[in-house]
mmCIF file with all atom_site columns, C-alpha atoms in Angstrom:
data_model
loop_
_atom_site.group_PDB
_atom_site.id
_atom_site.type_symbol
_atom_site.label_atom_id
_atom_site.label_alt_id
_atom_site.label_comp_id
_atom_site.label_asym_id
_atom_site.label_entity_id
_atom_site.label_seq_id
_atom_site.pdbx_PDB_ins_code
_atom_site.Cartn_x
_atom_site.Cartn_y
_atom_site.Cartn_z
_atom_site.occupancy
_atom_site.B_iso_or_equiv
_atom_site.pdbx_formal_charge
_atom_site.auth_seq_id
_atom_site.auth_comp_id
_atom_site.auth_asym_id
_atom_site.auth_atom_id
_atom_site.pdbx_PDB_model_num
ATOM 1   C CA . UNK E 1 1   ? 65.754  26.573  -67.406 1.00 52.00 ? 1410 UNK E CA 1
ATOM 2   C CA . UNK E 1 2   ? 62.068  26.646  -67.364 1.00 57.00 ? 1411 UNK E CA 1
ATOM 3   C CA . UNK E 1 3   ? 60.213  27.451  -64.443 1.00 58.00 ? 1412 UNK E CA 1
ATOM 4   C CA . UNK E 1 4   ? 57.234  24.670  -63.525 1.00 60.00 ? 1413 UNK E CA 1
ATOM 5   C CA . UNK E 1 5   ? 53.614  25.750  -63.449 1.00 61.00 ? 1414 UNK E CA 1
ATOM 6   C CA . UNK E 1 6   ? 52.562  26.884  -59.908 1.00 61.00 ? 1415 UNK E CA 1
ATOM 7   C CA . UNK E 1 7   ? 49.348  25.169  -59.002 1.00 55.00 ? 1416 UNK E CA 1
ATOM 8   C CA . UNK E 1 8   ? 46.463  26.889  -58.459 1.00 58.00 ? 1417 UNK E CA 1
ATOM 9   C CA . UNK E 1 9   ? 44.726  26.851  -54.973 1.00 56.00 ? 1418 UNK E CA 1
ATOM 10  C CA . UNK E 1 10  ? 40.997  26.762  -54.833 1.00 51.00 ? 1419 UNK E CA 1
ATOM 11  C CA . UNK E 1 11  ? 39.224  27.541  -51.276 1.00 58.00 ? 1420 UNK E CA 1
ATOM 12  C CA . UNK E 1 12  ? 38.012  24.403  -50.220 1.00 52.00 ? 1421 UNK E CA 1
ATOM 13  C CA . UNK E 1 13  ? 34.183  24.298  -48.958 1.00 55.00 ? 1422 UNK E CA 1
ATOM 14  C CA . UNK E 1 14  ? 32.988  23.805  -45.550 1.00 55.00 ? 1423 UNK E CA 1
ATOM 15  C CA . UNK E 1 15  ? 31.939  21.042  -44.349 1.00 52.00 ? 1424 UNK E CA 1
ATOM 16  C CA . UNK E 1 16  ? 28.586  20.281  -42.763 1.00 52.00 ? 1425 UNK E CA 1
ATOM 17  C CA . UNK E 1 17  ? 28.281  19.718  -39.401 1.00 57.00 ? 1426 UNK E CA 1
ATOM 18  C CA . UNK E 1 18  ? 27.590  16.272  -38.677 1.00 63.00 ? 1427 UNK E CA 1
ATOM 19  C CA . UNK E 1 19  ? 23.437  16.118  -36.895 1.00 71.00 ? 1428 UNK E CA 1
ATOM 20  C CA . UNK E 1 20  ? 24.129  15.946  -33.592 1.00 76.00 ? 1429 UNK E CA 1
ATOM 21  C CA . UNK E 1 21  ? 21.363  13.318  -32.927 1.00 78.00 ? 1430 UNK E CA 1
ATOM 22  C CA . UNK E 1 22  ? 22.335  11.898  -29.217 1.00 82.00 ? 1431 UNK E CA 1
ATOM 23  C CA . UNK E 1 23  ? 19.946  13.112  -27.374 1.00 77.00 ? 1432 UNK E CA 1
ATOM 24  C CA . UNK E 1 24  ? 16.966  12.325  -29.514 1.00 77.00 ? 1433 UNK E CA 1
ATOM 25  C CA . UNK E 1 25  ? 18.377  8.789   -29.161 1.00 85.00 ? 1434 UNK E CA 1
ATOM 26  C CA . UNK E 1 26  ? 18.813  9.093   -25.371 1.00 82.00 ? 1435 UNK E CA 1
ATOM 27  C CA . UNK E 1 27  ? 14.893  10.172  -25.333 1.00 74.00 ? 1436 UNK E CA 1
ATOM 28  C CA . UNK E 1 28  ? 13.624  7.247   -27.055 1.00 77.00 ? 1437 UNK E CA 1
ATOM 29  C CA . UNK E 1 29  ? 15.670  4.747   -24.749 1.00 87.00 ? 1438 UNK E CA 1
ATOM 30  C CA . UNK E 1 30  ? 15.016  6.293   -20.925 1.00 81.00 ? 1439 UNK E CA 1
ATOM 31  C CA . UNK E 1 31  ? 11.837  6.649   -22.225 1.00 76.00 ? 1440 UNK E CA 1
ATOM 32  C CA . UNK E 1 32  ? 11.075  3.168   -23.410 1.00 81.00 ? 1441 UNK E CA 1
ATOM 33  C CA . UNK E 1 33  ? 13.478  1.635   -20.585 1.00 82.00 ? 1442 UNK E CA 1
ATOM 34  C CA . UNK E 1 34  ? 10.951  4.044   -18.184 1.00 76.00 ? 1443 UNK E CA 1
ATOM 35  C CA . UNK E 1 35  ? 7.778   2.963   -19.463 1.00 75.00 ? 1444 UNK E CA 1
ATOM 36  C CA . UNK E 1 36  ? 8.379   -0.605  -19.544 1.00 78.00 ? 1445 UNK E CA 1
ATOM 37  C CA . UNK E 1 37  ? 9.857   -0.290  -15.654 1.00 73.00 ? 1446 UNK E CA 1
ATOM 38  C CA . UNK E 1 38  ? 6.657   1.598   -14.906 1.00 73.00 ? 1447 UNK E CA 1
ATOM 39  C CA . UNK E 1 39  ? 4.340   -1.835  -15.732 1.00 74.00 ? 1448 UNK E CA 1
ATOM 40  C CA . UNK E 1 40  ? 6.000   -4.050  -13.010 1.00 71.00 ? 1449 UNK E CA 1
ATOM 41  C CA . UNK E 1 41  ? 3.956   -3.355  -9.675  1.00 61.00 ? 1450 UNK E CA 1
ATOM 42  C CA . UNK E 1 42  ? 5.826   -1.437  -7.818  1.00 57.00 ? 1451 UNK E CA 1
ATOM 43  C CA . UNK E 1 43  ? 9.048   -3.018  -7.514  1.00 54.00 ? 1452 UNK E CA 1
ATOM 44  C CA . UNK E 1 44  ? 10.568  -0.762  -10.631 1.00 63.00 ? 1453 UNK E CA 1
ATOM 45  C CA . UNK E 1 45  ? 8.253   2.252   -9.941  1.00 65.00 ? 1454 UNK E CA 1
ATOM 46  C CA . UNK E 1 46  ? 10.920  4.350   -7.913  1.00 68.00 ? 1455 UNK E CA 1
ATOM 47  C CA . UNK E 1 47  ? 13.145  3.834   -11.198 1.00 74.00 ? 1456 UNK E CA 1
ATOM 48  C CA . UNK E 1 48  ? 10.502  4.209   -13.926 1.00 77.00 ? 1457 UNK E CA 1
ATOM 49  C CA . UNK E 1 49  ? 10.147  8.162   -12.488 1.00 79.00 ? 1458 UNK E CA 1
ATOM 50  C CA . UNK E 1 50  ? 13.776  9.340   -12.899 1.00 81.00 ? 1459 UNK E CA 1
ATOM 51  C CA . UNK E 1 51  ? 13.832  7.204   -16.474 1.00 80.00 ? 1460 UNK E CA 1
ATOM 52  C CA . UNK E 1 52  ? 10.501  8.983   -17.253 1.00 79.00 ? 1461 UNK E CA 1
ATOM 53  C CA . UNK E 1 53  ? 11.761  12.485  -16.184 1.00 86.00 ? 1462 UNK E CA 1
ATOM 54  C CA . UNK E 1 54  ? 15.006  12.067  -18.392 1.00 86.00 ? 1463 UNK E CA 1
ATOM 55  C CA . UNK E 1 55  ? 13.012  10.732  -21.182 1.00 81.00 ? 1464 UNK E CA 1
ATOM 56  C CA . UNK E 1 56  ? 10.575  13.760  -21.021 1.00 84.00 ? 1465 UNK E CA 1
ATOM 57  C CA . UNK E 1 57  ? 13.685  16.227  -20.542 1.00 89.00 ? 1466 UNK E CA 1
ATOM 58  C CA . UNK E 1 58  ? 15.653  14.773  -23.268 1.00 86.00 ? 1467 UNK E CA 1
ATOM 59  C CA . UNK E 1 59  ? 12.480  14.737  -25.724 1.00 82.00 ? 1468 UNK E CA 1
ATOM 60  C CA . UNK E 1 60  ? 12.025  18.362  -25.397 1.00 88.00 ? 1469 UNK E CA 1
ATOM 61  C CA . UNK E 1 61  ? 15.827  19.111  -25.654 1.00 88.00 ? 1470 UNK E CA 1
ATOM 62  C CA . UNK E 1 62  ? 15.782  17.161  -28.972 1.00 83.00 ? 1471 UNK E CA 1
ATOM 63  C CA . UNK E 1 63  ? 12.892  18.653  -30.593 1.00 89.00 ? 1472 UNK E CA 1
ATOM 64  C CA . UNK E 1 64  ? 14.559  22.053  -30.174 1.00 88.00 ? 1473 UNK E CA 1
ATOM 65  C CA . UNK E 1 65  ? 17.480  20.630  -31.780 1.00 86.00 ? 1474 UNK E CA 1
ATOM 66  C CA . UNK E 1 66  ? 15.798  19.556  -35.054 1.00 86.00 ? 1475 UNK E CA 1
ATOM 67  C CA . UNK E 1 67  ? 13.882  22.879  -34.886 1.00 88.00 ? 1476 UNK E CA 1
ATOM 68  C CA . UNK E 1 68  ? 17.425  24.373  -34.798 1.00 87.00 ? 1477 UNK E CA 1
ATOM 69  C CA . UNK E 1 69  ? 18.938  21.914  -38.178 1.00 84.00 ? 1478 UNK E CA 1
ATOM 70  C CA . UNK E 1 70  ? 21.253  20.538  -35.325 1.00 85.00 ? 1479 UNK E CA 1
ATOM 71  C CA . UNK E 1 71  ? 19.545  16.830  -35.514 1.00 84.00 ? 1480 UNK E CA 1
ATOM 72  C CA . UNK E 1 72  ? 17.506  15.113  -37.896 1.00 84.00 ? 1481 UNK E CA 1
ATOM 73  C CA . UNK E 1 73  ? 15.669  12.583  -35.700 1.00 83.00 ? 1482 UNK E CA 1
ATOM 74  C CA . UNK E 1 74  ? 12.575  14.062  -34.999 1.00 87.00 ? 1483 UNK E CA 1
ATOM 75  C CA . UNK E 1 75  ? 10.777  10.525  -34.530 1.00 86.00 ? 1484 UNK E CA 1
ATOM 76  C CA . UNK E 1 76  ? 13.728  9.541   -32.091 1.00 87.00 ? 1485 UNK E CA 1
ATOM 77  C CA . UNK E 1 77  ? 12.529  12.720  -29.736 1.00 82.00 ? 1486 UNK E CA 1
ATOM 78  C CA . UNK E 1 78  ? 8.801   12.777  -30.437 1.00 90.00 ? 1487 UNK E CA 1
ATOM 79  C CA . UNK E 1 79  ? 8.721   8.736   -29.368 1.00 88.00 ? 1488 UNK E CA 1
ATOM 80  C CA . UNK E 1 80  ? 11.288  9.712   -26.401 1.00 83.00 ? 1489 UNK E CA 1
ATOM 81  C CA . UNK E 1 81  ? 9.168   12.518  -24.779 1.00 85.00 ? 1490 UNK E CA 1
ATOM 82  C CA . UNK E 1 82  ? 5.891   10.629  -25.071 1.00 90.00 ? 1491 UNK E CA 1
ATOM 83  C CA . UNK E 1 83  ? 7.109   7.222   -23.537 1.00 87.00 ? 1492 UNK E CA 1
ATOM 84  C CA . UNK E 1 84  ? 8.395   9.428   -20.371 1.00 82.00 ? 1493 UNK E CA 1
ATOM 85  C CA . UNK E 1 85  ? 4.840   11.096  -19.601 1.00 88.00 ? 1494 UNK E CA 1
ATOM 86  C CA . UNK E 1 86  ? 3.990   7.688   -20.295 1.00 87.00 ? 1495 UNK E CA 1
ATOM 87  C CA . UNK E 1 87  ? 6.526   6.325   -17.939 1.00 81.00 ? 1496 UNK E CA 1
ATOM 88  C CA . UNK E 1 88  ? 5.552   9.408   -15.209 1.00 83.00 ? 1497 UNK E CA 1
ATOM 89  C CA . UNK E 1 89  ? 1.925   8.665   -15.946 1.00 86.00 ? 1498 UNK E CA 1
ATOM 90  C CA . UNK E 1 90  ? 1.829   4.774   -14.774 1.00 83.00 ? 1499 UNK E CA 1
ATOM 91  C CA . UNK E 1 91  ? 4.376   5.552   -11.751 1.00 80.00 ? 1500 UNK E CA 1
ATOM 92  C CA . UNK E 1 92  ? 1.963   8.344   -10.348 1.00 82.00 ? 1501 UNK E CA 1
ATOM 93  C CA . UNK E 1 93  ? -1.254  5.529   -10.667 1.00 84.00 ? 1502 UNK E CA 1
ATOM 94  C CA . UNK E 1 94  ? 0.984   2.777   -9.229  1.00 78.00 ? 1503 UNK E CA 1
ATOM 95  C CA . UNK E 1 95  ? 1.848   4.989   -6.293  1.00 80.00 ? 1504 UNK E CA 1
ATOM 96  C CA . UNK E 1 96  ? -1.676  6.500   -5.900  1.00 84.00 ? 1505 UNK E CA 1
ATOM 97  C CA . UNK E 1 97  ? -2.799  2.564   -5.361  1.00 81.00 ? 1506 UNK E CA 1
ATOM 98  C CA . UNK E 1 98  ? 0.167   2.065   -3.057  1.00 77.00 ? 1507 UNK E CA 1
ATOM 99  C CA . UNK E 1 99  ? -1.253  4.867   -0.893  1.00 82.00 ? 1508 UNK E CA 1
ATOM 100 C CA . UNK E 1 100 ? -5.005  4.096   -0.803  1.00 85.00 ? 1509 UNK E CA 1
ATOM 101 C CA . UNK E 1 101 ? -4.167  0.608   0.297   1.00 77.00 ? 1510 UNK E CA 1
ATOM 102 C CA . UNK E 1 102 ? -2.097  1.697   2.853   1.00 76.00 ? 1511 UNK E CA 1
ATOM 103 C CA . UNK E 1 103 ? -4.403  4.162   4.067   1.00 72.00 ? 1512 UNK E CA 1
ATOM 104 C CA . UNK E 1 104 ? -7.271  1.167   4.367   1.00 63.00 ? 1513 UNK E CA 1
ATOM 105 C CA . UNK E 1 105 ? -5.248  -1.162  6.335   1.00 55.00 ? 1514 UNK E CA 1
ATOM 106 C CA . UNK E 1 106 ? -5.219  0.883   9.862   1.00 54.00 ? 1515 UNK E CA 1
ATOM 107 C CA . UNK E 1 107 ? -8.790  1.347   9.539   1.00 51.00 ? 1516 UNK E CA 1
ATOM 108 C CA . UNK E 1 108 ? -9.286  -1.646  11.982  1.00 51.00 ? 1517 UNK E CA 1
ATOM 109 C CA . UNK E 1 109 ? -7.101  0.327   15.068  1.00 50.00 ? 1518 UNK E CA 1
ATOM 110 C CA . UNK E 1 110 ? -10.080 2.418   16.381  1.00 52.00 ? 1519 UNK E CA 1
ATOM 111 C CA . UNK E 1 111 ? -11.977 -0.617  17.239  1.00 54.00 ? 1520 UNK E CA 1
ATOM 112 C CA . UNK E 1 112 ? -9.277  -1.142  20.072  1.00 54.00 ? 1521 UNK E CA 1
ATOM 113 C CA . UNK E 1 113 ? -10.559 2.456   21.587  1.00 51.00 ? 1522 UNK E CA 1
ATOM 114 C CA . UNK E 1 114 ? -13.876 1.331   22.041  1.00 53.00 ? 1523 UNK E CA 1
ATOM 115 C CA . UNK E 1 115 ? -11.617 -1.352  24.609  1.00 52.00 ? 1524 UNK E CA 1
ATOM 116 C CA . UNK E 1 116 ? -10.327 2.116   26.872  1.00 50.00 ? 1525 UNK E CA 1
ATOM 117 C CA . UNK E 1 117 ? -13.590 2.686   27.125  1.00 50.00 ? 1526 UNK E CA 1
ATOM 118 C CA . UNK E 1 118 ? -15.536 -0.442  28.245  1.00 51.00 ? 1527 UNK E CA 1
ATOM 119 C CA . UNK E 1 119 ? -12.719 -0.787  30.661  1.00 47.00 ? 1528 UNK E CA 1
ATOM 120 C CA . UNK E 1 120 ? -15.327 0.102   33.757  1.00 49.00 ? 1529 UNK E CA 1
ATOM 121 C CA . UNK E 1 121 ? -17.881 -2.501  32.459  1.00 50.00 ? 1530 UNK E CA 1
ATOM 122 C CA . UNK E 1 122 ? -14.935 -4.744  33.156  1.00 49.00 ? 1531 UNK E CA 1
ATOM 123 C CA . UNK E 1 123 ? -14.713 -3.981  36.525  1.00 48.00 ? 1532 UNK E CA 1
ATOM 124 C CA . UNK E 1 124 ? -18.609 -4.372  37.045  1.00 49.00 ? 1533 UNK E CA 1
ATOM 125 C CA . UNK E 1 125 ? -18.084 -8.058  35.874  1.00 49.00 ? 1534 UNK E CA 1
ATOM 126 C CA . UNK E 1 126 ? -15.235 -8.686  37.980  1.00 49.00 ? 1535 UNK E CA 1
ATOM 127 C CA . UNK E 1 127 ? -17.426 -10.348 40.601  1.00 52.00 ? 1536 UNK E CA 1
ATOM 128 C CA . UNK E 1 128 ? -18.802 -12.847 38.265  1.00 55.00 ? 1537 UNK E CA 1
ATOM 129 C CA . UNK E 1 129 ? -15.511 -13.620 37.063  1.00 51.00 ? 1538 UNK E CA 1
ATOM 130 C CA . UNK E 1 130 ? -14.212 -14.064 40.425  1.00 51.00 ? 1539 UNK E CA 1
ATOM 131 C CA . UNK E 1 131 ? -17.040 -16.343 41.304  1.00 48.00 ? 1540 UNK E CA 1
ATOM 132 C CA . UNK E 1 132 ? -16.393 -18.859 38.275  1.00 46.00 ? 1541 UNK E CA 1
ATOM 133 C CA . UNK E 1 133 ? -12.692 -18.764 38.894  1.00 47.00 ? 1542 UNK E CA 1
ATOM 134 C CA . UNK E 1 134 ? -13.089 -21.806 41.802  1.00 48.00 ? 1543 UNK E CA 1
ATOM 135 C CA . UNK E 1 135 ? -14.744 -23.572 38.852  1.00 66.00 ? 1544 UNK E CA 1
ATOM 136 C CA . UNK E 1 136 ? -12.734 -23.290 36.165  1.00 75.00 ? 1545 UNK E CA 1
ATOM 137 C CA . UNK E 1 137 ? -12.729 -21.332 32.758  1.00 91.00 ? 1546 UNK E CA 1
ATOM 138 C CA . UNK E 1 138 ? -15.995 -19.476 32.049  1.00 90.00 ? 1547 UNK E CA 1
ATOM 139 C CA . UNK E 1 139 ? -18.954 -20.478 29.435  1.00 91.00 ? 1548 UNK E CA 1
ATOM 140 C CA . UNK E 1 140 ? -20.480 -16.539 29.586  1.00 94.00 ? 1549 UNK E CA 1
ATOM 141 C CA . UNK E 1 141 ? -18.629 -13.606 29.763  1.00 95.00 ? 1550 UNK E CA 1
ATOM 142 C CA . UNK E 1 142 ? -19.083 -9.907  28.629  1.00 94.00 ? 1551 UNK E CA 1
ATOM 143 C CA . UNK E 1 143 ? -16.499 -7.080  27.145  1.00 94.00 ? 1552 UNK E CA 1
ATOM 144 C CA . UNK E 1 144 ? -12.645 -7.194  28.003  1.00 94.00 ? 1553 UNK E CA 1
ATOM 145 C CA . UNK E 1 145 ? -10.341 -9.367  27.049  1.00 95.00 ? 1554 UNK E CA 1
ATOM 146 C CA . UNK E 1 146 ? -10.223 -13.030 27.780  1.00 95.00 ? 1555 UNK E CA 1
ATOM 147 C CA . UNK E 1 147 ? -7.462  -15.977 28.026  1.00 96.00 ? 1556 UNK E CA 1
ATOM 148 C CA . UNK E 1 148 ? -8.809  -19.092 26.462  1.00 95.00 ? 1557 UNK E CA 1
ATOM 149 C CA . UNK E 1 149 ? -7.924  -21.857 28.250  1.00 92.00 ? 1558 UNK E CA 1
ATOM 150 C CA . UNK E 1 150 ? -7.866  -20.158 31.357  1.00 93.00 ? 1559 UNK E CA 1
ATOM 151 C CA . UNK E 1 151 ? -10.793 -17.631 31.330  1.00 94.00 ? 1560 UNK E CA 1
ATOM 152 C CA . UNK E 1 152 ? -13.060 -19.136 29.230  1.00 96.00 ? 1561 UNK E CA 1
ATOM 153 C CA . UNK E 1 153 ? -13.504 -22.123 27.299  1.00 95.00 ? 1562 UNK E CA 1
ATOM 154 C CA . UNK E 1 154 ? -12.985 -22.909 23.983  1.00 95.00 ? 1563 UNK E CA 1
ATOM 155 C CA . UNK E 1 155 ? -15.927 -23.247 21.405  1.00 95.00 ? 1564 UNK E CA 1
ATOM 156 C CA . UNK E 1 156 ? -19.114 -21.637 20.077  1.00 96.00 ? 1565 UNK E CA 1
ATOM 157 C CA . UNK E 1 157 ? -20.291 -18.468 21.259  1.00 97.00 ? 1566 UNK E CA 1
ATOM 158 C CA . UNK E 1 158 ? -22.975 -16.517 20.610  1.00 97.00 ? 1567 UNK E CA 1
ATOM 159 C CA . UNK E 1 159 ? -23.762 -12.771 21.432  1.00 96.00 ? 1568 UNK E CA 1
ATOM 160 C CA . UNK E 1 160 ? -27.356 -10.430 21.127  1.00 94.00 ? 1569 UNK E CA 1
ATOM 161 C CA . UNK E 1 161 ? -25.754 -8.218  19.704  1.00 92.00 ? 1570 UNK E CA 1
ATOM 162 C CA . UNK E 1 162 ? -24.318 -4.418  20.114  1.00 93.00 ? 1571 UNK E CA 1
ATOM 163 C CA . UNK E 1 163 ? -25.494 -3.162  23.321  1.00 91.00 ? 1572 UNK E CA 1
ATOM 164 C CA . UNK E 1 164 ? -27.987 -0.025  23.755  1.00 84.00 ? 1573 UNK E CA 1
ATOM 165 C CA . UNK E 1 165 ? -25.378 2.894   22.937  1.00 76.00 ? 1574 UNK E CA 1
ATOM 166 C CA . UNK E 1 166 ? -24.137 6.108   21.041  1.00 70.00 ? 1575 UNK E CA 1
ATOM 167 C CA . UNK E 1 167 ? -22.689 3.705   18.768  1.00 79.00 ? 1576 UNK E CA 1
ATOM 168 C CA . UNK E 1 168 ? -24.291 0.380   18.225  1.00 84.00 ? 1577 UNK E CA 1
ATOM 169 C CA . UNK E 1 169 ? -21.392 -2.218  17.202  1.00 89.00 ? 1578 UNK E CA 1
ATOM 170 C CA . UNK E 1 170 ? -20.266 -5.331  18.899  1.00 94.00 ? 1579 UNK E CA 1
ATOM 171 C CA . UNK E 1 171 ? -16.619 -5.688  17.884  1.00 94.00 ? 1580 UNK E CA 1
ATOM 172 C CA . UNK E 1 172 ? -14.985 -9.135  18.897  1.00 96.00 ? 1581 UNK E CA 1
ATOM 173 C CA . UNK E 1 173 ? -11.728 -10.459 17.513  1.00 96.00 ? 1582 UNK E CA 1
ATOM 174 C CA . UNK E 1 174 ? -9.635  -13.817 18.243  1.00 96.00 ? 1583 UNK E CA 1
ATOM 175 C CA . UNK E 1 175 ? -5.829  -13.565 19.015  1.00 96.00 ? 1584 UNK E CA 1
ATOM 176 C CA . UNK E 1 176 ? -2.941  -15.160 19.040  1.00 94.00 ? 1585 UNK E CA 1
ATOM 177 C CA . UNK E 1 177 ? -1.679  -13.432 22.274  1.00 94.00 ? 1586 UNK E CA 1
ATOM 178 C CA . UNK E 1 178 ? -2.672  -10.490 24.930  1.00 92.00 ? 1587 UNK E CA 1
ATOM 179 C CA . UNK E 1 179 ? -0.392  -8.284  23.386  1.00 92.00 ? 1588 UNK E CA 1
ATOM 180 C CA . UNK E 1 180 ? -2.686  -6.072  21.821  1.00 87.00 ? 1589 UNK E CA 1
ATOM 181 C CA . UNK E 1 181 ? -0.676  -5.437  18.712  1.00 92.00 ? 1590 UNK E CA 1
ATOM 182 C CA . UNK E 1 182 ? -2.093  -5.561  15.294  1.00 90.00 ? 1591 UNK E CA 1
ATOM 183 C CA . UNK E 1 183 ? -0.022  -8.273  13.778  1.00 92.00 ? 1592 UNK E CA 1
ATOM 184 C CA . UNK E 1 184 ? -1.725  -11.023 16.259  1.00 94.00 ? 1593 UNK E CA 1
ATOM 185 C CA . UNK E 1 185 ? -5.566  -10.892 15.286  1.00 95.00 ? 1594 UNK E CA 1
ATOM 186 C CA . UNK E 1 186 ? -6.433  -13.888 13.784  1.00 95.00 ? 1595 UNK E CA 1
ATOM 187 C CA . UNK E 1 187 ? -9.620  -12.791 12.959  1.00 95.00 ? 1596 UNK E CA 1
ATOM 188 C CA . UNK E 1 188 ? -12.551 -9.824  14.160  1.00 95.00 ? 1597 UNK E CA 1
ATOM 189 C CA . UNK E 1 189 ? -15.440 -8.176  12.833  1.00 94.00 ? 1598 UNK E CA 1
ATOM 190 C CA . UNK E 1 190 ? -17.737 -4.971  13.920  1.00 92.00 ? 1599 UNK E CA 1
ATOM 191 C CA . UNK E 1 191 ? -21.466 -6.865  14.842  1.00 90.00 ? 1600 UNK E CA 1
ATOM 192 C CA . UNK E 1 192 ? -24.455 -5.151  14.309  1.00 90.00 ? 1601 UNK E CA 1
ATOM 193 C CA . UNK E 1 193 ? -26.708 -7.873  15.579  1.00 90.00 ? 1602 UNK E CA 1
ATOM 194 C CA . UNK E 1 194 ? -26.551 -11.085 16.466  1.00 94.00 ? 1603 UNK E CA 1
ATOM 195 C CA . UNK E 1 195 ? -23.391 -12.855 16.191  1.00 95.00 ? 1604 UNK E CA 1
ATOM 196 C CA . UNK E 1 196 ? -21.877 -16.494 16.173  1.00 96.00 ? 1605 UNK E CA 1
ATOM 197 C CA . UNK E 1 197 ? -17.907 -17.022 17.084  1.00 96.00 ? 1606 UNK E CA 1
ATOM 198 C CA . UNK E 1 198 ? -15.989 -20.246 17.243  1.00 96.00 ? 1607 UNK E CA 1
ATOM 199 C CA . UNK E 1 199 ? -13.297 -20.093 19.313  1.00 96.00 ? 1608 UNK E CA 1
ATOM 200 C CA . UNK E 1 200 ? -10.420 -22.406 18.976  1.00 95.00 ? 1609 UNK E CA 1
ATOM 201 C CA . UNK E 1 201 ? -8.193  -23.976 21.377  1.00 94.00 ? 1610 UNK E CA 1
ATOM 202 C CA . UNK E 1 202 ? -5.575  -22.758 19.542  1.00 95.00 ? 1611 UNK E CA 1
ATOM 203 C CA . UNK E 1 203 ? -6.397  -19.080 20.220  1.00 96.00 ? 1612 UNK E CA 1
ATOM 204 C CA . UNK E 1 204 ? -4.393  -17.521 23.003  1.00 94.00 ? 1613 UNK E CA 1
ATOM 205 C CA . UNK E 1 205 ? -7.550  -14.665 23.386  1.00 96.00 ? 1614 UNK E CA 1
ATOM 206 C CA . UNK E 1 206 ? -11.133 -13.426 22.837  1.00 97.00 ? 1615 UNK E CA 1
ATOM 207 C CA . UNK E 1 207 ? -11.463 -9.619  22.699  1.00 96.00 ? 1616 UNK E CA 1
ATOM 208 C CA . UNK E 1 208 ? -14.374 -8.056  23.127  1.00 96.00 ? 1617 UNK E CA 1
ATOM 209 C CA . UNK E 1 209 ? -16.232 -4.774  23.478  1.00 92.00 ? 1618 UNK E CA 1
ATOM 210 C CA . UNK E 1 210 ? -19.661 -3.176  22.865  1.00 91.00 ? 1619 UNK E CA 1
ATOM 211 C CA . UNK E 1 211 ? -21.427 -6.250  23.106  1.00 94.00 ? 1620 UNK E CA 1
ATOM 212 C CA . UNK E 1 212 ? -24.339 -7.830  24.840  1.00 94.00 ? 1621 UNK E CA 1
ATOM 213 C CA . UNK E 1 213 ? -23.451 -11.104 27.001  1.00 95.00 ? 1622 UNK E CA 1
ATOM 214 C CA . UNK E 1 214 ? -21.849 -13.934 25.327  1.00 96.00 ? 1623 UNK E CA 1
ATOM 215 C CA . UNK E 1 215 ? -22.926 -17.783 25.868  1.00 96.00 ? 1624 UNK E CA 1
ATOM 216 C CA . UNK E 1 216 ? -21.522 -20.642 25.104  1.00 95.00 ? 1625 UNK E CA 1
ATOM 217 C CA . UNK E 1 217 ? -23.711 -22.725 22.560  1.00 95.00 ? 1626 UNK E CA 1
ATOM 218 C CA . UNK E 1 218 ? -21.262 -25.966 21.992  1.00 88.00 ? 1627 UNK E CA 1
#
C-alpha cells in the first residue's frame, strides 16, 4: 500500500501592519471643525479653543507617526496641526476684542465721583432752591441732581461751561430715574465749554456736576 506524499510546509510571511492613520484624520477634522467655530463672533469661541488645542495635539502626534512608518497621511496631520494654531489664533483675537470693549464701557463711572464731591455746592444752593419751591419747578439751577417735573422744568438749557477748577469738565447726563445706576442714563457728556441740553418731559432727572449755572433758554 503506498504511502501519499506529505506536503510540504513553507513559513508563511508576515504581514504588514496596516498604517495606523486615525489620528492624522482626527487632526485635520478638530482642526477644520476649530477654525471654522473660531470665525463666528464669539458665540463658538469657547469651543473653537479646545477643537484648536486637539487639532494642534493630534497634528504633532501624527507627524511622529509617519516619521515612525506607523501612518502614511502626512497631509492629513500637516493640514490638522495648522488649522488648530489657526483655530487658537482667531479665538485669542476674538477674546482680546471681547476684553478691550469691556474694559471701555465703565469708563463713564468716574464721572459720578465728581457728584461726592460737589455734594457741598449743593448745600450752598439749597436756599435758592428753597426759595423757588413756593413757585414751582426751577428754570436755573447748578450741580446735583434734579427731578424734572418737580425741580425743574423741562426744556432747553444752557450752561458756561466747566467751572474754574483742578479739573475743568462740566459733566451733565439725563435719566430715566434717581437711582444712580448705570443702566438708566439716557444720555451725558463731559463739557469743556459751553453747552446746550434739551431736556424732555419724559426724563425722570438732570444730573449735574462741575458746571457753571444752567438757564433755561426755551
Amino acid at each position: 500500500m503506498m504511502q501519499p506524499n506529505p506536503v510540504p510546509l513553507y513559513p508563511v510571511p508576515p504581514q504588514a501592519a496596516l498604517p495606523r492613520n486615525g489620528l492624522c484624520t482626527a487632526a485635520l477634522t478638530t482642526g477644520l471643525i476649530g477654525a471654522l467655530l473660531a470665525i463666528v463672533p464669539l458665540l463658538m469661541v469657547w469651543a473653537s479653543i479646545p477643537l484648536g488645542v486637539l487639532g494642534l495635539v493630534f497634528g504633532l502626534v501624527g507627524i511622529g507617526r509617519v516619521r515612525r512608518g506607523q501612518a502614511d497621511r502626512l497631509g492629513f496631520a500637516i493640514a490638522g496641526l495648522v488649522l488648530g494654531v489657526l483655530a487658537l489664533v482667531l479665538s485669542t483675537l476674538w477674546i482680546a476684542a471681547l476684553a478691550a470693549s469691556t474694559s471701555t464701557k465703565p469708563a463713564a463711572s468716574p464721572t459720578t465721583a465728581p457728584v461726592a464731591a460737589v455734594a457741598p455746592a449743593t448745600s450752598s444752593a439749597a436756599p435758592t432752591t428753597t426759595t423757588a419751591t413756593p413757585t414751582g419747578p426751577a428754570t436755573s439751577f447748578g450741580p446735583g441732581v434734579h427731578v424734572v417735573g418737580t425741580d425743574i422744568l423741562p426744556g432747553t438749557y444752557r450752561t458756561a461751561g466747566p467751572t474754574d477748577g483742578a479739573l475743568p469738565i462740566c459733566y451733565w447726563a439725563r435719566e430715566k430715574d434717581t437711582s444712580g445706576e448705570f443702566s438708566s442714563i439716557i444720555a451725558n457728556d463731559n463739557a469743556k465749554g459751553p453747552t446746550t441740553v434739551t431736556i424732555a418731559a419724559t426724563d425722570g432727572a438732570f444730573k449735574t456736576s462741575g458746571c457753571q449755572q444752567w438757564t433755561k433758554v426755551n
